[in-house]
Amino acid sequence: MEKRQANKSVVIGTIGGDAHMIGAWVLSKAFEKAGFKVAYLGAVVPQKDFVNAAIEIDADAILVSSMYGMGIMDCEGLREKCIEAGLKDIILYAGGTVAAPLELEKNWPEIEKRFEKIGFNRVFKNTCTADEAVETLKADLGIE
Amino acid sequence: MEKRQANKSVVIGTIGGDAHMIGAWVLSKAFEKAGFKVAYLGAVVPQKDFVNAAIEIDADAILVSSMYGMGIMDCEGLREKCIEAGLKDIILYAGGTVAAPLELEKNWPEIEKRFEKIGFNRVFKNTCTADEAVETLKADLGIE
Amino acid sequence: MTFAIRNERLTDEEFFKIRNEEVLPQWETGKAIANLEENIAIAKELTQGKNYALTLAEHKKNGTNVFEPQFGRALTEYMIEGITYVEENSDMYPDGVWTLFSDTYTRKGDFKKAAAGIERSKQEGMNMLNGWPVVCFGVEEARKITKAAKCPLNLNSADEDARLQTEIVFAAGWNGGNNNPIMTAVAHSKNIPMDKLLKIKQYDARLGGIYTENGVPICPHNASNLSGYDAPAMRSYTNVVQVLLAAEQGIKYSHVMHGLGMNMIQDTAMGRVTEKLCNEYCERFGYKDMTFIIGGYPFLGAWPPRLEEAHAMIAWNALIDIMGGFTNIVLKCEDEAFGTPSKEGMAHSVRLARHLVTLLGDQKVADSDRLRLEEKMIEMEARAILDKTIEAGDGDIALGLCKAIEAGWFDTMVSPWSHVKGKVEYIRDAENAVRYFNYGNVPIPKEAREYNEEKLKEREKKIGKKLTFDYVVSDLQYASILPVPKPFKK
Amino acid sequence: MTFAIRNERLTDEEFFKIRNEEVLPQWETGKAIANLEENIAIAKELTQGKNYALTLAEHKKNGTNVFEPQFGRALTEYMIEGITYVEENSDMYPDGVWTLFSDTYTRKGDFKKAAAGIERSKQEGMNMLNGWPVVCFGVEEARKITKAAKCPLNLNSADEDARLQTEIVFAAGWNGGNNNPIMTAVAHSKNIPMDKLLKIKQYDARLGGIYTENGVPICPHNASNLSGYDAPAMRSYTNVVQVLLAAEQGIKYSHVMHGLGMNMIQDTAMGRVTEKLCNEYCERFGYKDMTFIIGGYPFLGAWPPRLEEAHAMIAWNALIDIMGGFTNIVLKCEDEAFGTPSKEGMAHSVRLARHLVTLLGDQKVADSDRLRLEEKMIEMEARAILDKTIEAGDGDIALGLCKAIEAGWFDTMVSPWSHVKGKVEYIRDAENAVRYFNYGNVPIPKEAREYNEEKLKEREKKIGKKLTFDYVVSDLQYASILPVPKPFKK
Ligand code: B12
Ligand code: B12
């Protein structure tokens, strides 16, 4: 199968019951500045809204922010929903303070393993700057 | 041999090139308050001055303060000088921040071993309060 | 728009109707607390000598500080372990009180997910929730926590509907809770309209009123952290309005907890103005015998992800409280950037803050022209918004608040809540005080605007550049981004 | 008593006679630095872009802060490892400078014991000295350290005779040293008379003058920590006198380093008064083109033996510097109560202090009546002692100083030095500012005494008891004794 043509478009939002919207907002500003089309969904976003928005703007990637600690649980199942919606190959990133247990948050290889297992392409610590996020996605899309 | 009769008298001072006199001064105030006769020698006191003062006031104990880090080296030989002067059984205490190497200062059992080896009866951390020092000496002298 | 809300005390009839039809049936643990009289009696018994409201009031009277660490974990055993550890390792008793927080699933009323989080935590042998699921555990478990703690307890349950949580913890002898509808909406909500939210919050306040009237004084958190980045006048406004709403329901104590912006003079001025206005407006509306305990909540913006920088934050925030004359020192800890506070982190923070109190003695920010000017501006701004609010509500603060939000007189910058205009924008000045970059529709008086412009100019002069929206964005992270070692910069 | 000392510049003849007959022969490493011209040339080369004096002056001009960690270990390899570690792990460059300290054996001129300490350290595989033995190692080893460091270097060698140490480190491109005869006598000496000490210190200062005149500006530490517990006026006095003594020998830069008492207003006032008096008295005596960099040395009294309390101390002391408008922030670290600073401890302190600078922006202690009153009192007291000193010396500050000490106009409380009267006694007031409990012979003006009494009354009112000498003693440890957990108190 052919790799789809990147069209510089991303969906950004904070998942589940999570009200922390600042990180996602800062990301959306950076992606806009870098010339991306951004569907910015704000906070407290259910999984299905991410998928719908991705379809709507024909997104290259969904960037899920999760700060409040239940990121691991909230992200389970998103890849399956994408597949059902025909977005099998869409890039899924997660980022923030994704884990409630401090022992897990400080054991990053374990977090990466867990996110890989539930179908995410990458997961980012909350020390990741908006610029780094943009650069990484560009590299993964093979653009610029 | 008979144990000598305690007469509530101590020599207090800071040894070697050590200029820290405050701890020793605070100790001297506490021992005076507790009814001891105190020969307070101040700071920068050579070993022989401790011994001479102990003879002069017929001291039960010599309390050596050492704060500046070279306590281990500065205290070596004091017991021998006491023995030479006929003060074989005089109680020797050391106290303060006695060791320059932090790894040693935080390894108190090792410090105790070292001070025992050079003939000191006890060695005290710098968290020892003046009252604790008084109480300990009283107990060692079997008084009150 | 019309709003179906008034600042009026719920009648007993209304209260008990809501209680029996809406609140207790929310989850099975509601059954165990059906008897309110019995709840109050037990709470009274359990909090002999450790009532949250009375402890705060006592310290306020004595001019001493209260340390308020925070903690929340998925399982009761973790809670008890953590509380005991901190109390034993920080000498917080008898000058400390606790804020315990519930998890977000519980706060959003999704008790099933909270229950799943409990199971998951047991399975994984780790804390998988961001707080203690009050409702799933119920009153008996909550009482275990009360008994284990030496210090008084308060619940942070900030979100739309905390009524069942409040019922449970009050019955367990926790004598504080959230009563901050504005804070809640701005920080935790997405869609609920203010009038609907106020209706819910009246219940919590009335419940506190009933406990208070029956010998168990309740002191809710009256928080104004808002989105974390807000003007001091907006915080003062928030605190005053929330006091008036609670007082109507019979609340007599208020922990007036300011979100700190981290400019010492500005934060101090804010605390003073708020206390003055709380007294004045309560008097005006006829609420008598109110006790306000002024507190500071450490900067609720991004924290640095490294120990020493976090310690700098803990120290500076506590010092603003101490020097600013605040009674309550709410504490964050060195874990802030990573996860909810560990017991070790919280013990450290209490020790650090306590030693600052020891070092400072009675030192306070001295009275000065600079301080008085800042007070003047904050007061002028807060009054402007308050008075427009009261006018718009025809003397009713609840109705006025709904209209103030609709009009954008009350506004905030980075809120998930869809009902604020979000037009106001903040930026820091040369002294890192919070200033307006964009006033939106907030009715800032001319003199205050001029002062604001002047302050922005000072920063422009300092950096030698015009301030742009980019600075608004980068200021959000001014306290969290670690310096890149210079030799590696180009 | 008569004193054989005048504040007059050493002639070249005098200087070189002392150099060749007294200083260089003290130890074999004196040989390698016989050629002063060559020393200066190499020092110049080695400190291109990292001169201590110029770095401080530059920050003062820009209104930015300098971080000054301290370090000292028995072996050169430990020194280089520590310096490199801190510089790499704290982002101190380019806003940092180093104080490196020599060990006490070296300071007391007992080079044999220092050499034994080196051997012992190698044997034990541990640092067995409380500083780096400058003289035993000599200039080539010192230059290795200079090359390894990114930041400028300063030597703390405070004790009676540091001349050979000063020669060696200046030749190695360390551009700061001690020039604080009063501080030295009070804190480190037992018996040396002041006139004899001043004679020795004139040499260090003149050496600095010669370097300065030849293109390598030297900025000595002009310290006023004294015994750790002293009145601010006594510190200002110390700084001013030490400036005048150094200036006469050709020193142009002075790091006017105040010992902090930890009351923010009082310490701020002290810094301001000292700077004002330094300028005024230098002008009066005709010393031109002087640059004073005001710095703060963290509380030199007993520190708490636990991490978090130490962090509170680090933060509060740094904040006084920052808010007080001091340029230099000298740093202690979390190891203070246990041993000389570890590299990790120092890196932590730099990070903590740097983040405070970030958080504060341009925040400073605001001008206020309270501050002005404190300044007025300190200035009045310092002037009274200064003017009596100058009068007693018939216009000569060196002679006057000797007489001031003899008369007890200058005095300190807990000094090992036999020549101070030791009659003055200090105690803290309700705000933990340092006050006189006993004036001794210090000529404190009436108005200042009245103010002092008033401040003591405030504390008596606070504690509900008369202040006695017991408080003088217990105040010595007010910042170091950890609270005993209350449940275990009777
Ligand atoms: C501000 C804040 C709030 C504000 C949020 C305001 C708002 N409008 O968003 C308010 C007050 C609402 C709040 C509430 C709560 N909070 Co809060 N909050 C914070 C705080 C202090 C800063 C977050 C922030 O704004 N950072 C600034 C932005 C710019 O950075 P960022 O979010 O990290 O995003 C950056 C990166 O992470 C990255 N990134 C983020 N997402 C993604 C995604 C992708 C794909 C990529 C590539 C990158 C990326 O890029 C961004 C730009 O650099 C953090 C602690 C901290 N980090 O300092 C706690 C924190 C996140 N909160 C926490 C908690 C627990 C809560 C509450 C439950 C309160 C409580 N304890 O009682 C509630 C929950 C509310 C809810 N329903 O979600 C915890 C979460 C713990 C955990 N993970 O286990 C934290 C860590 C604090 C703590 N240590 O306890 N909070
Ligand atoms: C004040 C002080 C000074 C003052 C002293 C003023 C004076 N008049 O005494 C001055 C400025 C002179 C000074 C100088 C130096 N100091 Co100093 N100083 C301190 C400091 C901050 C406090 C000491 C103090 O006064 N404590 C208060 C008194 C009341 O407590 P105390 O001394 O601990 O005594 C109590 C107990 O220890 C106990 N005790 C003490 N002795 C004994 C003996 C017995 C038998 C018993 C039972 C109990 C006992 O009872 C006392 C009452 O409770 C300590 C660090 C700290 N602890 O906070 C550093 C410290 C002791 N100094 C230190 C150093 C290195 C120096 C210098 C070399 C400076 C330098 N780094 O360049 C010089 C050396 C001068 C010299 N020749 O000795 C180091 C020593 C390191 C080490 N042990 O390895 C310390 C630990 C600081 C550090 N971390 O670097 N210092």
mmCIF file of C-alpha atoms and ligand atoms in Angstrom, chain A residues 11-15 17-27 31 43-44 62-71 92-102 105 120 122-134 136, chain C residues 70 99-104 107-108 127 129-131 156-159 183-184 186-189 225-229 297-305 332-333 335-341 412-417 473 476-477 480-481, ligand 1:
data_model
loop_
_atom_site.group_PDB
_atom_site.id
_atom_site.type_symbol
_atom_site.label_atom_id
_atom_site.label_comp_id
_atom_site.label_asym_id
_atom_site.label_seq_id
_atom_site.Cartn_x
_atom_site.Cartn_y
_atom_site.Cartn_z
ATOM 1 C CA VAL A 11 -5.961 17.325 15.494
ATOM 2 C CA ILE A 12 -5.020 18.545 18.966
ATOM 3 C CA GLY A 13 -6.929 18.234 22.235
ATOM 4 C CA THR A 14 -6.909 17.038 25.840
ATOM 5 C CA ILE A 15 -8.507 13.672 26.376
ATOM 6 C CA GLY A 17 -12.153 14.318 31.826
ATOM 7 C CA ASP A 18 -8.962 16.312 31.612
ATOM 8 C CA ALA A 19 -9.440 20.075 31.825
ATOM 9 C CA HIS A 20 -5.813 21.077 31.264
ATOM 10 C CA MET A 21 -5.968 22.905 27.975
ATOM 11 C CA ILE A 22 -2.932 25.141 28.145
ATOM 12 C CA GLY A 23 -0.392 22.643 26.832
ATOM 13 C CA ALA A 24 -2.631 21.707 23.918
ATOM 14 C CA TRP A 25 -3.303 25.377 23.245
ATOM 15 C CA VAL A 26 0.402 26.183 23.175
ATOM 16 C CA LEU A 27 0.921 23.250 20.804
ATOM 17 C CA PHE A 31 1.640 24.066 14.713
ATOM 18 C CA ALA A 43 -10.077 20.157 26.807
ATOM 19 C CA VAL A 44 -12.325 17.310 28.028
ATOM 20 C CA ILE A 62 -3.844 13.135 16.249
ATOM 21 C CA LEU A 63 -1.988 14.773 19.125
ATOM 22 C CA VAL A 64 -3.530 13.733 22.413
ATOM 23 C CA SER A 65 -2.606 15.717 25.464
ATOM 24 C CA SER A 66 -3.132 14.181 28.870
ATOM 25 C CA MET A 67 -2.003 15.963 32.005
ATOM 26 C CA TYR A 68 -4.200 14.867 34.875
ATOM 27 C CA GLY A 69 -2.839 11.381 35.408
ATOM 28 C CA MET A 70 -5.344 9.042 33.857
ATOM 29 C CA GLY A 71 -3.769 9.210 30.420
ATOM 30 C CA LEU A 92 -1.063 8.923 17.102
ATOM 31 C CA TYR A 93 1.007 10.917 19.593
ATOM 32 C CA ALA A 94 0.336 11.280 23.287
ATOM 33 C CA GLY A 95 2.043 13.735 25.600
ATOM 34 C CA GLY A 96 1.985 15.401 29.004
ATOM 35 C CA THR A 97 2.039 13.950 32.500
ATOM 36 C CA VAL A 98 0.394 10.816 31.268
ATOM 37 C CA ALA A 99 0.615 8.591 34.335
ATOM 38 C CA ALA A 100 -0.789 9.037 37.823
ATOM 39 C CA PRO A 101 1.719 6.782 39.576
ATOM 40 C CA LEU A 102 4.918 8.730 40.143
ATOM 41 C CA GLU A 105 5.924 8.687 35.330
ATOM 42 C CA PHE A 120 0.488 5.005 19.760
ATOM 43 C CA ARG A 122 5.070 8.133 20.170
ATOM 44 C CA VAL A 123 4.598 9.430 23.670
ATOM 45 C CA PHE A 124 6.186 12.656 24.986
ATOM 46 C CA LYS A 125 7.193 13.833 28.436
ATOM 47 C CA ASN A 126 5.894 17.171 29.626
ATOM 48 C CA THR A 127 9.377 18.619 29.215
ATOM 49 C CA CYS A 128 8.799 18.414 25.465
ATOM 50 C CA THR A 129 8.580 21.924 24.036
ATOM 51 C CA ALA A 130 6.083 22.859 21.359
ATOM 52 C CA ASP A 131 8.912 23.333 18.872
ATOM 53 C CA GLU A 132 10.236 19.855 19.529
ATOM 54 C CA ALA A 133 6.756 18.469 18.946
ATOM 55 C CA VAL A 134 6.546 20.240 15.590
ATOM 56 C CA THR A 136 9.293 15.493 15.469
ATOM 57 C CA GLN C 70 -2.262 18.366 49.823
ATOM 58 C CA THR C 99 -6.408 19.306 51.749
ATOM 59 C CA LEU C 100 -7.267 15.882 50.418
ATOM 60 C CA PHE C 101 -8.393 15.630 46.849
ATOM 61 C CA SER C 102 -10.730 13.343 45.058
ATOM 62 C CA ASP C 103 -9.985 11.963 41.602
ATOM 63 C CA THR C 104 -11.312 13.500 38.414
ATOM 64 C CA ARG C 107 -15.518 14.753 40.281
ATOM 65 C CA LYS C 108 -17.062 14.352 36.866
ATOM 66 C CA ASN C 127 -1.949 4.492 42.358
ATOM 67 C CA LEU C 129 -6.098 7.760 39.982
ATOM 68 C CA ASN C 130 -5.319 11.411 40.585
ATOM 69 C CA GLY C 131 -7.175 11.493 43.905
ATOM 70 C CA ASN C 156 -10.832 19.472 47.287
ATOM 71 C CA SER C 157 -13.466 18.156 44.908
ATOM 72 C CA ALA C 158 -13.529 21.087 42.511
ATOM 73 C CA ASP C 159 -15.860 20.312 39.650
ATOM 74 C CA MET C 183 -13.162 28.865 40.153
ATOM 75 C CA THR C 184 -14.807 25.562 39.365
ATOM 76 C CA VAL C 186 -13.257 28.452 34.865
ATOM 77 C CA ALA C 187 -10.850 25.670 35.709
ATOM 78 C CA HIS C 188 -12.759 22.434 35.445
ATOM 79 C CA SER C 189 -15.807 22.799 33.272
ATOM 80 C CA ASN C 225 -6.658 30.280 41.225
ATOM 81 C CA LEU C 226 -8.896 30.360 38.184
ATOM 82 C CA SER C 227 -6.922 29.313 35.112
ATOM 83 C CA GLY C 228 -3.630 29.889 36.877
ATOM 84 C CA TYR C 229 -2.847 33.093 34.994
ATOM 85 C CA TYR C 297 -2.309 28.886 46.875
ATOM 86 C CA PRO C 298 1.082 28.411 45.224
ATOM 87 C CA PHE C 299 1.363 29.520 41.611
ATOM 88 C CA LEU C 300 -1.018 27.378 39.586
ATOM 89 C CA GLY C 301 0.904 27.573 36.369
ATOM 90 C CA ALA C 302 3.605 25.387 34.936
ATOM 91 C CA TRP C 303 6.254 24.280 37.460
ATOM 92 C CA PRO C 304 9.863 23.396 36.698
ATOM 93 C CA PRO C 305 10.695 19.710 36.292
ATOM 94 C CA LYS C 332 2.776 22.237 46.507
ATOM 95 C CA CYS C 333 5.870 20.104 46.427
ATOM 96 C CA ASP C 335 6.805 16.509 42.504
ATOM 97 C CA GLU C 336 4.546 19.177 41.044
ATOM 98 C CA ALA C 337 5.725 18.862 37.451
ATOM 99 C CA PHE C 338 5.485 15.068 37.520
ATOM 100 C CA GLY C 339 2.516 13.830 39.464
ATOM 101 C CA THR C 340 0.309 14.359 42.478
ATOM 102 C CA PRO C 341 2.358 14.967 45.618
ATOM 103 C CA THR C 412 -10.124 34.697 31.793
ATOM 104 C CA MET C 413 -7.503 33.797 29.235
ATOM 105 C CA VAL C 414 -6.867 30.070 29.008
ATOM 106 C CA SER C 415 -9.969 28.370 30.304
ATOM 107 C CA PRO C 416 -11.578 25.173 29.040
ATOM 108 C CA TRP C 417 -14.995 26.651 29.889
ATOM 109 C CA VAL C 473 2.344 32.609 25.214
ATOM 110 C CA LEU C 476 2.893 30.888 30.478
ATOM 111 C CA GLN C 477 6.073 28.881 30.904
ATOM 112 C CA SER C 480 8.994 26.052 34.191
ATOM 113 C CA ILE C 481 11.458 26.058 31.352
HETATM 114 C C1 B12 E 1 -2.175 24.758 35.381
HETATM 115 C C2 B12 E 1 -2.565 23.447 36.005
HETATM 116 C C3 B12 E 1 -3.909 23.234 36.262
HETATM 117 C C4 B12 E 1 -4.989 24.213 35.840
HETATM 118 C C5 B12 E 1 -5.212 24.062 34.319
HETATM 119 C C6 B12 E 1 -5.685 25.347 33.714
HETATM 120 C C7 B12 E 1 -5.957 25.209 32.283
HETATM 121 N N1 B12 E 1 -6.737 26.104 31.788
HETATM 122 O O1 B12 E 1 -5.452 24.326 31.594
HETATM 123 C C8 B12 E 1 -6.203 23.726 36.680
HETATM 124 C C9 B12 E 1 -6.417 24.581 37.902
HETATM 125 C C10 B12 E 1 -7.491 23.667 35.954
HETATM 126 C C11 B12 E 1 -5.765 22.351 37.119
HETATM 127 C C12 B12 E 1 -6.634 21.415 37.637
HETATM 128 C C13 B12 E 1 -6.303 20.156 38.031
HETATM 129 N N2 B12 E 1 -5.066 19.644 38.078
HETATM 130 CO CO1 B12 E 1 -3.585 20.498 37.364
HETATM 131 N N3 B12 E 1 -1.888 21.306 36.857
HETATM 132 C C14 B12 E 1 -1.585 22.456 36.313
HETATM 133 C C15 B12 E 1 -0.066 22.586 36.211
HETATM 134 C C16 B12 E 1 0.385 23.387 37.400
HETATM 135 C C17 B12 E 1 0.486 23.189 34.925
HETATM 136 C C18 B12 E 1 -0.027 22.616 33.634
HETATM 137 C C19 B12 E 1 0.233 23.611 32.534
HETATM 138 O O2 B12 E 1 -0.595 24.419 32.230
HETATM 139 N N4 B12 E 1 1.472 23.610 31.988
HETATM 140 C C20 B12 E 1 1.876 24.540 30.969
HETATM 141 C C21 B12 E 1 1.747 23.917 29.600
HETATM 142 C C22 B12 E 1 2.181 24.887 28.538
HETATM 143 O O3 B12 E 1 2.605 22.795 29.602
HETATM 144 P P1 B12 E 1 2.089 21.287 29.425
HETATM 145 O O4 B12 E 1 0.697 21.196 29.820
HETATM 146 O O5 B12 E 1 3.061 20.418 30.139
HETATM 147 O O6 B12 E 1 2.250 21.053 27.866
HETATM 148 C C23 B12 E 1 3.512 21.060 27.235
HETATM 149 C C24 B12 E 1 4.144 19.668 27.157
HETATM 150 O O7 B12 E 1 3.673 18.794 28.158
HETATM 151 C C25 B12 E 1 3.848 19.178 25.793
HETATM 152 N N5 B12 E 1 2.623 18.407 25.588
HETATM 153 C C26 B12 E 1 1.476 18.389 26.284
HETATM 154 N N6 B12 E 1 0.598 17.580 25.700
HETATM 155 C C27 B12 E 1 1.184 17.046 24.613
HETATM 156 C C28 B12 E 1 0.753 16.159 23.671
HETATM 157 C C29 B12 E 1 1.598 15.790 22.643
HETATM 158 C C30 B12 E 1 1.141 14.810 21.637
HETATM 159 C C31 B12 E 1 2.905 16.338 22.564
HETATM 160 C C32 B12 E 1 3.807 15.963 21.473
HETATM 161 C C33 B12 E 1 3.341 17.231 23.512
HETATM 162 C C34 B12 E 1 2.486 17.577 24.537
HETATM 163 O O8 B12 E 1 3.782 20.335 25.036
HETATM 164 C C35 B12 E 1 3.322 21.458 25.802
HETATM 165 C C36 B12 E 1 4.129 22.669 25.423
HETATM 166 O O9 B12 E 1 5.479 22.527 25.800
HETATM 167 C C37 B12 E 1 0.356 21.087 36.327
HETATM 168 C C38 B12 E 1 1.700 20.828 36.975
HETATM 169 C C39 B12 E 1 2.855 21.329 36.168
HETATM 170 N N7 B12 E 1 3.175 20.732 35.052
HETATM 171 O O10 B12 E 1 3.465 22.292 36.521
HETATM 172 C C40 B12 E 1 -0.750 20.495 37.199
HETATM 173 C C41 B12 E 1 -1.129 19.020 37.053
HETATM 174 C C42 B12 E 1 -1.090 18.627 35.607
HETATM 175 N N8 B12 E 1 -2.492 18.998 37.594
HETATM 176 C C43 B12 E 1 -2.761 17.920 38.268
HETATM 177 C C44 B12 E 1 -4.015 17.636 38.904
HETATM 178 C C45 B12 E 1 -4.084 16.367 39.702
HETATM 179 C C46 B12 E 1 -5.083 18.484 38.792
HETATM 180 C C47 B12 E 1 -6.437 18.368 39.472
HETATM 181 C C48 B12 E 1 -7.003 16.980 39.690
HETATM 182 C C49 B12 E 1 -6.413 19.183 40.755
HETATM 183 C C50 B12 E 1 -6.191 18.539 42.032
HETATM 184 N N9 B12 E 1 -5.029 17.998 42.337
HETATM 185 O O11 B12 E 1 -7.058 18.593 42.858
HETATM 186 C C51 B12 E 1 -7.311 19.180 38.535
HETATM 187 C C52 B12 E 1 -7.868 18.342 37.422
HETATM 188 C C53 B12 E 1 -8.751 19.118 36.523
HETATM 189 C C54 B12 E 1 -9.185 18.302 35.396
HETATM 190 N N10 B12 E 1 -10.430 17.999 35.320
HETATM 191 O O12 B12 E 1 -8.373 17.899 34.591
HETATM 192 C C55 B12 E 1 -1.587 17.017 38.360
HETATM 193 C C56 B12 E 1 -1.690 15.786 37.496
HETATM 194 C C57 B12 E 1 -1.057 14.617 38.213
HETATM 195 C C58 B12 E 1 -0.788 13.426 37.400
HETATM 196 N N11 B12 E 1 -0.526 13.511 36.110
HETATM 197 O O13 B12 E 1 -0.768 12.398 37.992
HETATM 198 C C59 B12 E 1 -0.418 17.995 38.003
HETATM 199 C C60 B12 E 1 0.805 17.338 37.370
HETATM 200 C C61 B12 E 1 -0.046 18.692 39.315
HETATM 201 C C62 B12 E 1 0.378 17.754 40.412
HETATM 202 N N12 B12 E 1 1.663 17.446 40.495
HETATM 203 O O14 B12 E 1 -0.460 17.314 41.190
HETATM 204 N N13 B12 E 1 -4.436 22.147 36.914
#
